[in-house]
Amino acid sequence: MKGAWGAVLRCGFVLLAALILLSLPAPMVEAQADGGEVFILTAEGPITPALGDYLERGLDRAEAAEAELLVLRLDTPGGSVQVMGNIVRSLSNAAVPTLVYIWPSGGQAASAGTFLTLSADLAAMAPNTTIGAASVVGGGGEEVDETMQRKISNDLRAMIRAQAEDRGPEAVEWAEAAITEAVAANANEALAMNVVDFIAVDTSDLLRQADGRTVTLADGEERTLNVAQAPLRDMPMGWIQRLLHIITDPNIALMLVSLGGIALFYELTSPGGYIGGIFGIIATLLGFYALGSLDANWVGLALIFFSMILFFIEIKTAVTGLFAAGGLAAFVAGALLLFQGSYAEISLPLVLGMAAAVALFFVVALAAVMRSRNRPSVTGQEGLIGAKGEVRSPVGPDQTGIVLALGERWQATAATTLVEGDKVRVVAVDGLHISVEPLRSSGPSGSDTLHRNGELL
């Protein structure tokens, strides 16, 4: 067991080191400063820290290349307001002209996406897209309490007024209503209110209509766009960024922690396969990495970690289920506190669903443990010592392997190195771990002979 968990933990530490390296800023690939290019970024899905990092790096590269225009194709239901605020500041202070394009047809710039759209120098929408519905709700769509809602709403109204004031009073009025009344607009309605500058069916049409327009940058410089025939540089999100973008959704992060914990507990109750342990460590590390990057509440994280300790104790003792019940309570409380008072709250149905899954696992696992305890001792210490078996994976003094004895697979070590197929006898039992020795019989000359692979040696 010790050797197996050592291998599992080594895999976990390698993954943790990889995650730390991935979280460091990537070296900037300097684009040639020949200017005249149109950089195209694509943001799809919730606004997460990984997506924010992708957009920040894309903007840095566009500025380094002195791009003619940075186009952000956007399709988002909203997301982290903290990340949104960082992106808004970057777009508002960009050294190159920026254009947010709500795309493709059927897409949306809801909630935080509305702020991103209004913060760019130019804004456009594809046909059959929508913008708005920026009222304050929790991560699962639930309303937040009245006091917190008033505070957040006032902050967001001030922010969106600052972004929309250059578009005229009608655009400002609509932008505030998007927060206070959750109003939304389709492409034609947004154009009529000057919330966006034009409607474009595709990227070519977008650049044709943007060509010749004059924008004013944050430093006061005016730029007239020359983009109708400009070369395009598409910068899609890399696979690592896509993975981090997926797992930094707070609900996905909680699922990873929950499923990883269940897999680890399964490995503890049914050791030998290692798959559950390896998956559990990977999923749990990814989940905690994601929660950490989301600036989760440390009290919530501590409660979830404490719940895992209680679950581990329950697995080891399996007495009354008291530790499992305490672990469930700590898990639910921790999940609900993870983003308390923030905009990236975890869905309550998801929390209850994960808690139910963990509870079901412990009901099944504890029932199996109790049945095992009530069963006559045929595979316990009394029944195992002296039992014959066969090596299924190499064992030795410093190597834990698998031995099949009495019809079950056991973690085993031996005083000498034994290979697959060797016949053995159990000489000691320590919990789920056994010690074995090679099975010998009297040879033709009266000497002991080792059984290997079914033959006498």
CSV table of C-alpha atoms in Angstrom, one decimal:
chain,number,residue,atom,x,y,z
A,1,MET,CA,0.0,0.0,0.0
A,2,LYS,CA,2.8,2.4,0.9
A,3,GLY,CA,4.6,1.9,-2.5
A,4,ALA,CA,1.3,2.3,-4.4
A,5,TRP,CA,0.4,5.6,-2.6
A,6,GLY,CA,4.0,6.8,-3.1
A,7,ALA,CA,3.6,6.4,-6.8
A,8,VAL,CA,0.2,8.2,-6.7
A,9,LEU,CA,1.6,11.0,-4.7
A,10,ARG,CA,4.6,11.4,-7.0
A,11,CYS,CA,2.2,11.8,-9.9
A,12,GLY,CA,0.3,14.4,-7.9
A,13,PHE,CA,3.4,16.4,-7.1
A,14,VAL,CA,4.5,16.3,-10.8
A,15,LEU,CA,1.0,17.7,-11.7
A,16,LEU,CA,1.2,20.3,-9.0
A,17,ALA,CA,4.6,21.5,-10.3
A,18,ALA,CA,3.2,21.7,-13.8
A,19,LEU,CA,0.2,23.8,-12.6
A,20,ILE,CA,2.6,26.2,-10.9
A,21,LEU,CA,4.6,26.6,-14.1
A,22,LEU,CA,1.4,27.1,-16.1
A,23,SER,CA,0.3,29.8,-13.7
A,24,LEU,CA,3.4,31.8,-14.3
A,25,PRO,CA,3.3,34.5,-17.0
A,26,ALA,CA,4.3,33.0,-20.4
A,27,PRO,CA,7.2,34.6,-22.2
A,28,MET,CA,5.9,37.1,-24.6
A,29,VAL,CA,6.4,36.2,-28.3
A,30,GLU,CA,7.3,39.5,-29.8
A,31,ALA,CA,5.4,40.2,-33.0
A,32,GLN,CA,7.2,42.1,-35.7
A,33,ALA,CA,6.5,45.8,-35.3
A,34,ASP,CA,5.5,46.4,-38.9
A,35,GLY,CA,2.0,47.7,-38.0
A,36,GLY,CA,-1.1,47.5,-40.1
A,37,GLU,CA,-2.3,44.1,-38.9
A,38,VAL,CA,-5.7,43.3,-37.4
A,39,PHE,CA,-5.5,41.1,-34.4
A,40,ILE,CA,-8.5,38.8,-33.8
A,41,LEU,CA,-9.2,37.3,-30.4
A,42,THR,CA,-12.2,35.1,-29.7
A,43,ALA,CA,-13.8,34.9,-26.2
A,44,GLU,CA,-16.5,32.2,-25.8
A,45,GLY,CA,-18.1,31.1,-22.6
A,46,PRO,CA,-18.1,32.5,-19.1
A,47,ILE,CA,-15.6,35.3,-18.2
A,48,THR,CA,-13.0,33.5,-16.1
A,49,PRO,CA,-9.4,34.3,-14.9
A,50,ALA,CA,-8.1,32.1,-17.7
A,51,LEU,CA,-10.1,34.0,-20.3
A,52,GLY,CA,-8.9,37.3,-18.8
A,53,ASP,CA,-5.3,36.1,-19.0
A,54,TYR,CA,-5.8,35.2,-22.7
A,55,LEU,CA,-7.3,38.6,-23.5
A,56,GLU,CA,-4.6,40.5,-21.6
A,57,ARG,CA,-1.8,38.6,-23.5
A,58,GLY,CA,-3.5,39.1,-26.8
A,59,LEU,CA,-3.8,42.9,-26.2
A,60,ASP,CA,-0.1,43.0,-25.1
A,61,ARG,CA,0.9,41.4,-28.4
A,62,ALA,CA,-1.3,43.7,-30.4
A,63,GLU,CA,0.3,46.7,-28.8
A,64,ALA,CA,3.8,45.3,-29.2
A,65,ALA,CA,3.1,44.8,-33.0
A,66,GLU,CA,1.5,48.3,-33.3
A,67,ALA,CA,-1.6,46.7,-34.7
A,68,GLU,CA,-4.1,48.7,-36.7
A,69,LEU,CA,-7.0,47.2,-34.8
A,70,LEU,CA,-7.7,44.6,-32.1
A,71,VAL,CA,-11.0,42.8,-32.7
A,72,LEU,CA,-12.5,40.8,-29.8
A,73,ARG,CA,-15.2,38.4,-31.0
A,74,LEU,CA,-17.4,37.9,-28.0
A,75,ASP,CA,-20.1,35.4,-27.0
A,76,THR,CA,-20.5,35.2,-23.2
A,77,PRO,CA,-23.3,34.8,-20.6
A,78,GLY,CA,-21.2,36.8,-18.2
A,79,GLY,CA,-19.0,35.8,-15.4
A,80,SER,CA,-16.5,37.1,-12.8
A,81,VAL,CA,-16.9,40.9,-12.3
A,82,GLN,CA,-13.4,41.1,-10.9
A,83,VAL,CA,-12.0,39.7,-14.2
A,84,MET,CA,-14.4,41.8,-16.2
A,85,GLY,CA,-13.1,44.9,-14.4
A,86,ASN,CA,-9.5,44.1,-15.3
A,87,ILE,CA,-10.4,43.5,-18.9
A,88,VAL,CA,-12.5,46.8,-19.1
A,89,ARG,CA,-9.5,48.7,-17.7
A,90,SER,CA,-7.2,47.1,-20.3
A,91,LEU,CA,-9.5,47.9,-23.2
A,92,SER,CA,-10.2,51.4,-22.0
A,93,ASN,CA,-6.5,52.2,-21.8
A,94,ALA,CA,-5.3,50.2,-24.8
A,95,ALA,CA,-2.6,51.8,-27.0
A,96,VAL,CA,-4.3,50.4,-30.1
A,97,PRO,CA,-7.8,50.8,-31.3
A,98,THR,CA,-10.2,48.1,-30.0
A,99,LEU,CA,-13.5,46.7,-31.4
A,100,VAL,CA,-15.8,44.2,-29.6
A,101,TYR,CA,-17.9,42.2,-32.0
A,102,ILE,CA,-20.7,40.2,-30.5
A,103,TRP,CA,-20.6,37.1,-32.7
A,104,PRO,CA,-21.7,34.6,-34.1
A,105,SER,CA,-25.3,34.8,-35.0
A,106,GLY,CA,-27.3,33.6,-31.9
A,107,GLY,CA,-24.5,34.8,-29.6
A,108,GLN,CA,-24.8,37.2,-26.7
A,109,ALA,CA,-22.9,39.7,-24.6
A,110,ALA,CA,-24.9,39.3,-21.4
A,111,SER,CA,-24.1,40.6,-17.9
A,112,ALA,CA,-20.4,41.3,-17.7
A,113,GLY,CA,-20.2,41.0,-21.5
A,114,THR,CA,-22.2,44.2,-21.8
A,115,PHE,CA,-19.4,46.1,-20.0
A,116,LEU,CA,-16.7,44.7,-22.2
A,117,THR,CA,-18.7,45.7,-25.3
A,118,LEU,CA,-19.1,49.3,-24.1
A,119,SER,CA,-15.5,49.7,-23.0
A,120,ALA,CA,-14.1,49.2,-26.5
A,121,ASP,CA,-13.5,52.1,-29.0
A,122,LEU,CA,-16.0,50.5,-31.4
A,123,ALA,CA,-18.8,48.0,-30.9
A,124,ALA,CA,-20.6,45.8,-33.4
A,125,MET,CA,-23.1,43.0,-33.4
A,126,ALA,CA,-23.9,40.1,-35.7
A,127,PRO,CA,-27.5,39.7,-36.8
A,128,ASN,CA,-29.7,37.8,-34.2
A,129,THR,CA,-27.4,38.5,-31.3
A,130,THR,CA,-28.3,40.2,-28.0
A,131,ILE,CA,-26.7,42.4,-25.4
A,132,GLY,CA,-27.7,43.4,-21.8
A,133,ALA,CA,-29.4,41.7,-18.9
A,134,ALA,CA,-26.7,42.7,-16.5
A,135,SER,CA,-28.7,42.6,-13.2
A,136,VAL,CA,-27.0,41.2,-10.1
A,137,VAL,CA,-27.6,37.4,-9.5
A,138,GLY,CA,-25.7,34.6,-7.9
A,139,GLY,CA,-23.7,32.0,-9.8
A,140,GLY,CA,-26.7,29.7,-10.0
A,141,GLY,CA,-29.1,32.4,-11.2
A,142,GLU,CA,-30.5,33.0,-7.7
A,143,GLU,CA,-31.1,36.6,-6.4
A,144,VAL,CA,-28.7,37.9,-3.8
A,145,ASP,CA,-29.8,39.7,-0.7
A,146,GLU,CA,-31.3,43.2,-1.0
A,147,THR,CA,-28.4,45.1,0.8
A,148,MET,CA,-25.7,43.4,-1.2
A,149,GLN,CA,-27.7,43.8,-4.4
A,150,ARG,CA,-28.1,47.6,-3.8
A,151,LYS,CA,-24.4,48.0,-3.1
A,152,ILE,CA,-23.3,46.0,-6.2
A,153,SER,CA,-25.9,47.6,-8.4
A,154,ASN,CA,-24.7,51.1,-7.5
A,155,ASP,CA,-21.1,50.2,-8.2
A,156,LEU,CA,-22.0,48.7,-11.6
A,157,ARG,CA,-24.3,51.6,-12.6
A,158,ALA,CA,-21.4,54.1,-12.0
A,159,MET,CA,-19.1,51.9,-14.0
A,160,ILE,CA,-21.4,51.4,-17.0
A,161,ARG,CA,-22.3,55.1,-17.1
A,162,ALA,CA,-18.6,55.9,-17.5
A,163,GLN,CA,-18.4,53.4,-20.3
A,164,ALA,CA,-21.5,54.5,-22.2
A,165,GLU,CA,-21.5,58.3,-21.8
A,166,ASP,CA,-19.6,58.9,-25.0
A,167,ARG,CA,-22.5,57.1,-26.8
A,168,GLY,CA,-25.1,59.6,-25.8
A,169,PRO,CA,-27.9,59.9,-23.2
A,170,GLU,CA,-30.1,57.2,-24.8
A,171,ALA,CA,-27.3,54.6,-24.6
A,172,VAL,CA,-26.5,55.6,-21.0
A,173,GLU,CA,-30.2,55.3,-20.0
A,174,TRP,CA,-30.4,51.8,-21.6
A,175,ALA,CA,-27.1,50.7,-20.0
A,176,GLU,CA,-28.3,51.6,-16.5
A,177,ALA,CA,-31.6,49.8,-17.2
A,178,ALA,CA,-29.6,46.7,-18.2
A,179,ILE,CA,-28.4,46.6,-14.6
A,180,THR,CA,-31.5,47.8,-12.6
A,181,GLU,CA,-34.2,46.1,-14.7
A,182,ALA,CA,-32.2,43.4,-16.6
A,183,VAL,CA,-33.3,44.7,-20.0
A,184,ALA,CA,-31.7,43.4,-23.1
A,185,ALA,CA,-31.6,44.4,-26.7
A,186,ASN,CA,-31.2,42.7,-30.1
A,187,ALA,CA,-28.8,44.0,-32.7
A,188,ASN,CA,-31.3,46.4,-34.4
A,189,GLU,CA,-32.5,47.8,-31.1
A,190,ALA,CA,-28.9,48.3,-29.8
A,191,LEU,CA,-28.0,50.1,-33.1
A,192,ALA,CA,-31.0,52.4,-32.8
A,193,MET,CA,-29.9,53.5,-29.3
A,194,ASN,CA,-26.3,53.9,-30.3
A,195,VAL,CA,-25.3,51.2,-27.9
A,196,VAL,CA,-23.3,49.7,-30.8
A,197,ASP,CA,-21.9,51.4,-33.9
A,198,PHE,CA,-23.0,49.0,-36.7
A,199,ILE,CA,-24.2,45.5,-37.5
A,200,ALA,CA,-21.9,43.1,-39.5
A,201,VAL,CA,-22.7,39.7,-40.9
A,202,ASP,CA,-19.1,38.4,-40.7
A,203,THR,CA,-15.5,39.6,-40.1
A,204,SER,CA,-15.0,40.9,-43.7
A,205,ASP,CA,-18.1,43.0,-43.4
A,206,LEU,CA,-17.0,44.1,-39.9
A,207,LEU,CA,-13.7,45.4,-41.3
A,208,ARG,CA,-15.3,47.0,-44.3
A,209,GLN,CA,-17.6,49.0,-42.1
A,210,ALA,CA,-14.9,49.9,-39.5
A,211,ASP,CA,-12.6,51.1,-42.3
A,212,GLY,CA,-12.2,54.9,-42.3
A,213,ARG,CA,-13.8,55.5,-38.8
A,214,THR,CA,-11.9,57.7,-36.4
A,215,VAL,CA,-11.4,56.6,-32.8
A,216,THR,CA,-9.8,58.5,-29.8
A,217,LEU,CA,-7.4,56.5,-27.7
A,218,ALA,CA,-6.9,56.9,-23.9
A,219,ASP,CA,-4.0,59.3,-24.4
A,220,GLY,CA,-6.1,61.5,-26.6
A,221,GLU,CA,-4.5,60.4,-29.9
A,222,GLU,CA,-7.0,60.1,-32.8
A,223,ARG,CA,-6.6,57.2,-35.2
A,224,THR,CA,-8.4,56.8,-38.5
A,225,LEU,CA,-8.7,53.1,-39.2
A,226,ASN,CA,-7.3,51.6,-42.4
A,227,VAL,CA,-8.4,48.0,-42.1
A,228,ALA,CA,-10.4,47.1,-45.2
A,229,GLN,CA,-7.5,45.3,-46.8
A,230,ALA,CA,-5.4,44.8,-43.6
A,231,PRO,CA,-3.8,41.4,-43.0
A,232,LEU,CA,-5.5,39.4,-40.3
A,233,ARG,CA,-3.7,37.7,-37.4
A,234,ASP,CA,-6.1,35.2,-35.7
A,235,MET,CA,-5.0,34.3,-32.2
A,236,PRO,CA,-7.2,31.5,-30.8
A,237,MET,CA,-6.9,30.3,-27.3
A,238,GLY,CA,-4.3,27.5,-26.8
A,239,TRP,CA,-5.3,24.1,-25.5
A,240,ILE,CA,-3.8,24.8,-22.1
A,241,GLN,CA,-5.7,28.1,-21.8
A,242,ARG,CA,-8.8,26.3,-22.9
A,243,LEU,CA,-8.4,23.7,-20.2
A,244,LEU,CA,-7.8,26.3,-17.5
A,245,HIS,CA,-10.8,28.3,-18.9
A,246,ILE,CA,-13.0,25.3,-18.4
A,247,ILE,CA,-11.9,24.3,-14.9
A,248,THR,CA,-11.9,27.9,-13.6
A,249,ASP,CA,-15.6,28.0,-13.8
A,250,PRO,CA,-16.5,27.9,-10.1
A,251,ASN,CA,-19.0,25.1,-10.6
A,252,ILE,CA,-16.6,22.9,-12.6
A,253,ALA,CA,-13.9,23.5,-9.9
A,254,LEU,CA,-16.3,22.3,-7.2
A,255,MET,CA,-17.2,19.2,-9.2
A,256,LEU,CA,-13.5,18.4,-9.7
A,257,VAL,CA,-12.9,18.6,-5.9
A,258,SER,CA,-15.9,16.5,-5.2
A,259,LEU,CA,-15.3,13.8,-7.7
A,260,GLY,CA,-11.6,13.8,-6.9
A,261,GLY,CA,-12.5,13.3,-3.2
A,262,ILE,CA,-14.9,10.4,-4.0
A,263,ALA,CA,-12.2,8.8,-6.2
A,264,LEU,CA,-9.6,9.0,-3.4
A,265,PHE,CA,-12.0,7.5,-0.9
A,266,TYR,CA,-12.8,4.7,-3.3
A,267,GLU,CA,-9.1,4.0,-3.6
A,268,LEU,CA,-8.8,3.8,0.2
A,269,THR,CA,-11.7,1.4,0.5
A,270,SER,CA,-10.8,-0.8,-2.5
A,271,PRO,CA,-7.0,-0.5,-2.9
A,272,GLY,CA,-5.0,-2.1,-5.6
A,273,GLY,CA,-6.0,-0.6,-8.9
A,274,TYR,CA,-4.4,2.8,-8.4
A,275,ILE,CA,-6.6,4.4,-11.1
A,276,GLY,CA,-9.0,5.9,-8.5
A,277,GLY,CA,-6.1,7.3,-6.5
A,278,ILE,CA,-4.4,8.8,-9.5
A,279,PHE,CA,-7.6,10.3,-10.9
A,280,GLY,CA,-8.6,11.5,-7.5
A,281,ILE,CA,-5.3,13.4,-6.9
A,282,ILE,CA,-5.3,14.9,-10.4
A,283,ALA,CA,-9.0,16.1,-10.1
A,284,THR,CA,-8.6,17.4,-6.6
A,285,LEU,CA,-5.4,19.3,-7.4
A,286,LEU,CA,-7.0,20.8,-10.5
A,287,GLY,CA,-10.1,21.8,-8.5
A,288,PHE,CA,-8.1,23.5,-5.7
A,289,TYR,CA,-5.9,25.2,-8.3
A,290,ALA,CA,-9.1,26.6,-10.0
A,291,LEU,CA,-10.6,27.7,-6.7
A,292,GLY,CA,-7.4,29.4,-5.8
A,293,SER,CA,-7.2,31.3,-9.1
A,294,LEU,CA,-10.8,32.4,-8.5
A,295,ASP,CA,-9.9,34.1,-5.2
A,296,ALA,CA,-12.2,31.8,-3.3
A,297,ASN,CA,-13.0,32.5,0.4
A,298,TRP,CA,-10.3,30.8,2.5
A,299,VAL,CA,-12.8,29.9,5.1
A,300,GLY,CA,-14.8,28.0,2.5
A,301,LEU,CA,-11.6,26.3,1.2
A,302,ALA,CA,-10.7,25.3,4.8
A,303,LEU,CA,-14.1,23.8,5.4
A,304,ILE,CA,-13.9,21.7,2.3
A,305,PHE,CA,-10.4,20.5,3.2
A,306,PHE,CA,-11.7,19.8,6.7
A,307,SER,CA,-14.6,17.8,5.3
A,308,MET,CA,-12.1,15.6,3.5
A,309,ILE,CA,-10.2,14.9,6.7
A,310,LEU,CA,-13.5,13.9,8.4
A,311,PHE,CA,-14.3,11.6,5.4
A,312,PHE,CA,-10.8,10.0,5.7
A,313,ILE,CA,-11.3,9.4,9.4
A,314,GLU,CA,-14.7,7.8,8.6
A,315,ILE,CA,-13.1,5.5,6.1
A,316,LYS,CA,-10.5,4.4,8.6
A,317,THR,CA,-12.9,3.9,11.5
A,318,ALA,CA,-16.3,3.2,9.9
A,319,VAL,CA,-18.0,3.2,13.3
A,320,THR,CA,-21.2,5.3,13.4
A,321,GLY,CA,-21.1,7.5,10.4
A,322,LEU,CA,-20.7,10.5,12.6
A,323,PHE,CA,-17.6,11.7,10.9
A,324,ALA,CA,-19.2,11.3,7.5
A,325,ALA,CA,-22.2,13.4,8.6
A,326,GLY,CA,-19.8,16.1,9.9
A,327,GLY,CA,-17.9,16.0,6.7
A,328,LEU,CA,-21.0,16.5,4.6
A,329,ALA,CA,-22.1,19.4,6.7
A,330,ALA,CA,-18.6,21.0,6.4
A,331,PHE,CA,-18.6,20.4,2.6
A,332,VAL,CA,-22.0,22.1,2.1
A,333,ALA,CA,-21.1,25.0,4.3
A,334,GLY,CA,-17.7,25.4,2.7
A,335,ALA,CA,-19.1,25.3,-0.9
A,336,LEU,CA,-21.7,27.9,0.0
A,337,LEU,CA,-19.1,30.2,1.5
A,338,LEU,CA,-16.5,29.9,-1.3
A,339,PHE,CA,-17.7,33.0,-3.1
A,340,GLN,CA,-19.9,34.6,-0.4
A,341,GLY,CA,-20.6,38.2,-1.3
A,342,SER,CA,-18.9,37.9,-4.7
A,343,TYR,CA,-20.2,37.6,-8.2
A,344,ALA,CA,-18.9,34.1,-8.9
A,345,GLU,CA,-21.2,32.1,-6.7
A,346,ILE,CA,-21.6,28.4,-6.9
A,347,SER,CA,-25.0,26.9,-7.9
A,348,LEU,CA,-26.9,25.7,-4.8
A,349,PRO,CA,-28.4,22.7,-6.8
A,350,LEU,CA,-24.9,21.7,-7.7
A,351,VAL,CA,-23.8,21.8,-4.1
A,352,LEU,CA,-26.7,19.7,-3.0
A,353,GLY,CA,-26.2,17.3,-5.8
A,354,MET,CA,-22.5,16.8,-5.0
A,355,ALA,CA,-23.4,16.4,-1.3
A,356,ALA,CA,-25.9,13.7,-2.2
A,357,ALA,CA,-23.4,11.9,-4.4
A,358,VAL,CA,-20.8,11.9,-1.5
A,359,ALA,CA,-23.5,10.7,0.9
A,360,LEU,CA,-24.6,7.9,-1.4
A,361,PHE,CA,-21.0,6.8,-1.7
A,362,PHE,CA,-20.6,6.6,2.0
A,363,VAL,CA,-23.8,4.7,2.5
A,364,VAL,CA,-22.7,2.1,0.0
A,365,ALA,CA,-19.1,2.0,1.3
A,366,LEU,CA,-20.0,1.8,5.0
A,367,ALA,CA,-22.6,-0.9,4.3
A,368,ALA,CA,-19.9,-2.9,2.5
A,369,VAL,CA,-17.5,-2.4,5.5
A,370,MET,CA,-20.1,-3.5,8.0
A,371,ARG,CA,-20.9,-6.6,5.9
A,372,SER,CA,-17.2,-7.4,5.8
A,373,ARG,CA,-16.9,-7.0,9.6
A,374,ASN,CA,-19.9,-9.3,10.3
A,375,ARG,CA,-18.7,-12.0,7.9
A,376,PRO,CA,-16.8,-15.0,9.4
A,377,SER,CA,-13.1,-14.4,9.3
A,378,VAL,CA,-11.8,-16.4,6.3
A,379,THR,CA,-9.7,-13.7,4.8
A,380,GLY,CA,-8.7,-11.9,8.0
A,381,GLN,CA,-5.5,-12.4,9.8
A,382,GLU,CA,-6.5,-15.9,11.0
A,383,GLY,CA,-7.5,-17.1,7.6
A,384,LEU,CA,-4.7,-15.5,5.6
A,385,ILE,CA,-1.6,-16.6,7.5
A,386,GLY,CA,-0.3,-19.7,5.9
A,387,ALA,CA,-2.6,-19.3,2.9
A,388,LYS,CA,-1.0,-20.0,-0.5
A,389,GLY,CA,-1.1,-17.5,-3.3
A,390,GLU,CA,0.4,-16.4,-6.6
A,391,VAL,CA,2.4,-13.2,-7.4
A,392,ARG,CA,0.6,-11.0,-9.9
A,393,SER,CA,3.1,-8.2,-10.0
A,394,PRO,CA,6.7,-8.2,-8.7
A,395,VAL,CA,7.2,-7.9,-4.9
A,396,GLY,CA,10.4,-7.5,-2.9
A,397,PRO,CA,11.8,-5.9,0.3
A,398,ASP,CA,11.3,-2.4,-1.0
A,399,GLN,CA,8.8,-3.1,-3.7
A,400,THR,CA,5.0,-3.4,-3.1
A,401,GLY,CA,3.2,-5.6,-5.5
A,402,ILE,CA,0.0,-7.6,-5.9
A,403,VAL,CA,-0.5,-11.1,-4.7
A,404,LEU,CA,-3.6,-13.2,-5.3
A,405,ALA,CA,-4.5,-15.1,-2.1
A,406,LEU,CA,-7.8,-16.8,-1.1
A,407,GLY,CA,-9.4,-15.4,-4.3
A,408,GLU,CA,-8.6,-11.7,-3.5
A,409,ARG,CA,-5.8,-9.3,-4.5
A,410,TRP,CA,-3.6,-8.0,-1.7
A,411,GLN,CA,-0.8,-5.4,-1.4
A,412,ALA,CA,2.3,-7.4,-0.6
A,413,THR,CA,6.0,-7.3,0.1
A,414,ALA,CA,8.6,-10.1,0.6
A,415,ALA,CA,12.0,-10.5,2.1
A,416,THR,CA,13.3,-11.6,-1.4
A,417,THR,CA,12.4,-10.4,-4.9
A,418,LEU,CA,9.6,-12.4,-6.4
A,419,VAL,CA,8.3,-12.1,-10.0
A,420,GLU,CA,4.9,-12.6,-11.6
A,421,GLY,CA,3.8,-16.2,-11.4
A,422,ASP,CA,5.8,-17.2,-8.3
A,423,LYS,CA,3.9,-19.3,-5.8
A,424,VAL,CA,4.0,-17.9,-2.3
A,425,ARG,CA,2.7,-18.4,1.3
A,426,VAL,CA,1.4,-15.6,3.5
A,427,VAL,CA,3.5,-15.1,6.7
A,428,ALA,CA,2.1,-11.9,8.1
A,429,VAL,CA,-0.9,-9.6,7.8
A,430,ASP,CA,-1.0,-5.8,8.6
A,431,GLY,CA,-4.4,-4.4,7.7
A,432,LEU,CA,-4.7,-4.5,3.9
A,433,HIS,CA,-1.0,-5.4,3.5
A,434,ILE,CA,0.5,-8.9,3.7
A,435,SER,CA,4.0,-10.2,3.8
A,436,VAL,CA,4.8,-13.4,1.8
A,437,GLU,CA,7.6,-15.9,1.3
A,438,PRO,CA,8.3,-18.1,-1.7
A,439,LEU,CA,6.5,-21.4,-1.5
A,440,ARG,CA,9.0,-24.3,-1.4
A,441,SER,CA,8.6,-28.0,-1.4
A,442,SER,CA,11.0,-30.9,-0.8
A,443,GLY,CA,13.0,-31.7,-4.0
A,444,PRO,CA,14.5,-35.1,-5.1
A,445,SER,CA,17.5,-34.7,-2.9
A,446,GLY,CA,15.5,-33.6,0.1
A,447,SER,CA,16.3,-29.9,-0.4
A,448,ASP,CA,13.7,-27.2,-0.7
A,449,THR,CA,12.9,-26.1,-4.2
A,450,LEU,CA,11.2,-22.8,-5.2
A,451,HIS,CA,8.0,-23.0,-7.2
A,452,ARG,CA,8.1,-20.5,-10.1
A,453,ASN,CA,5.5,-20.2,-12.8
A,454,GLY,CA,4.0,-23.5,-11.9
A,455,GLU,CA,7.4,-25.4,-12.2
A,456,LEU,CA,9.9,-26.7,-9.7
A,457,LEU,CA,13.3,-24.9,-9.8
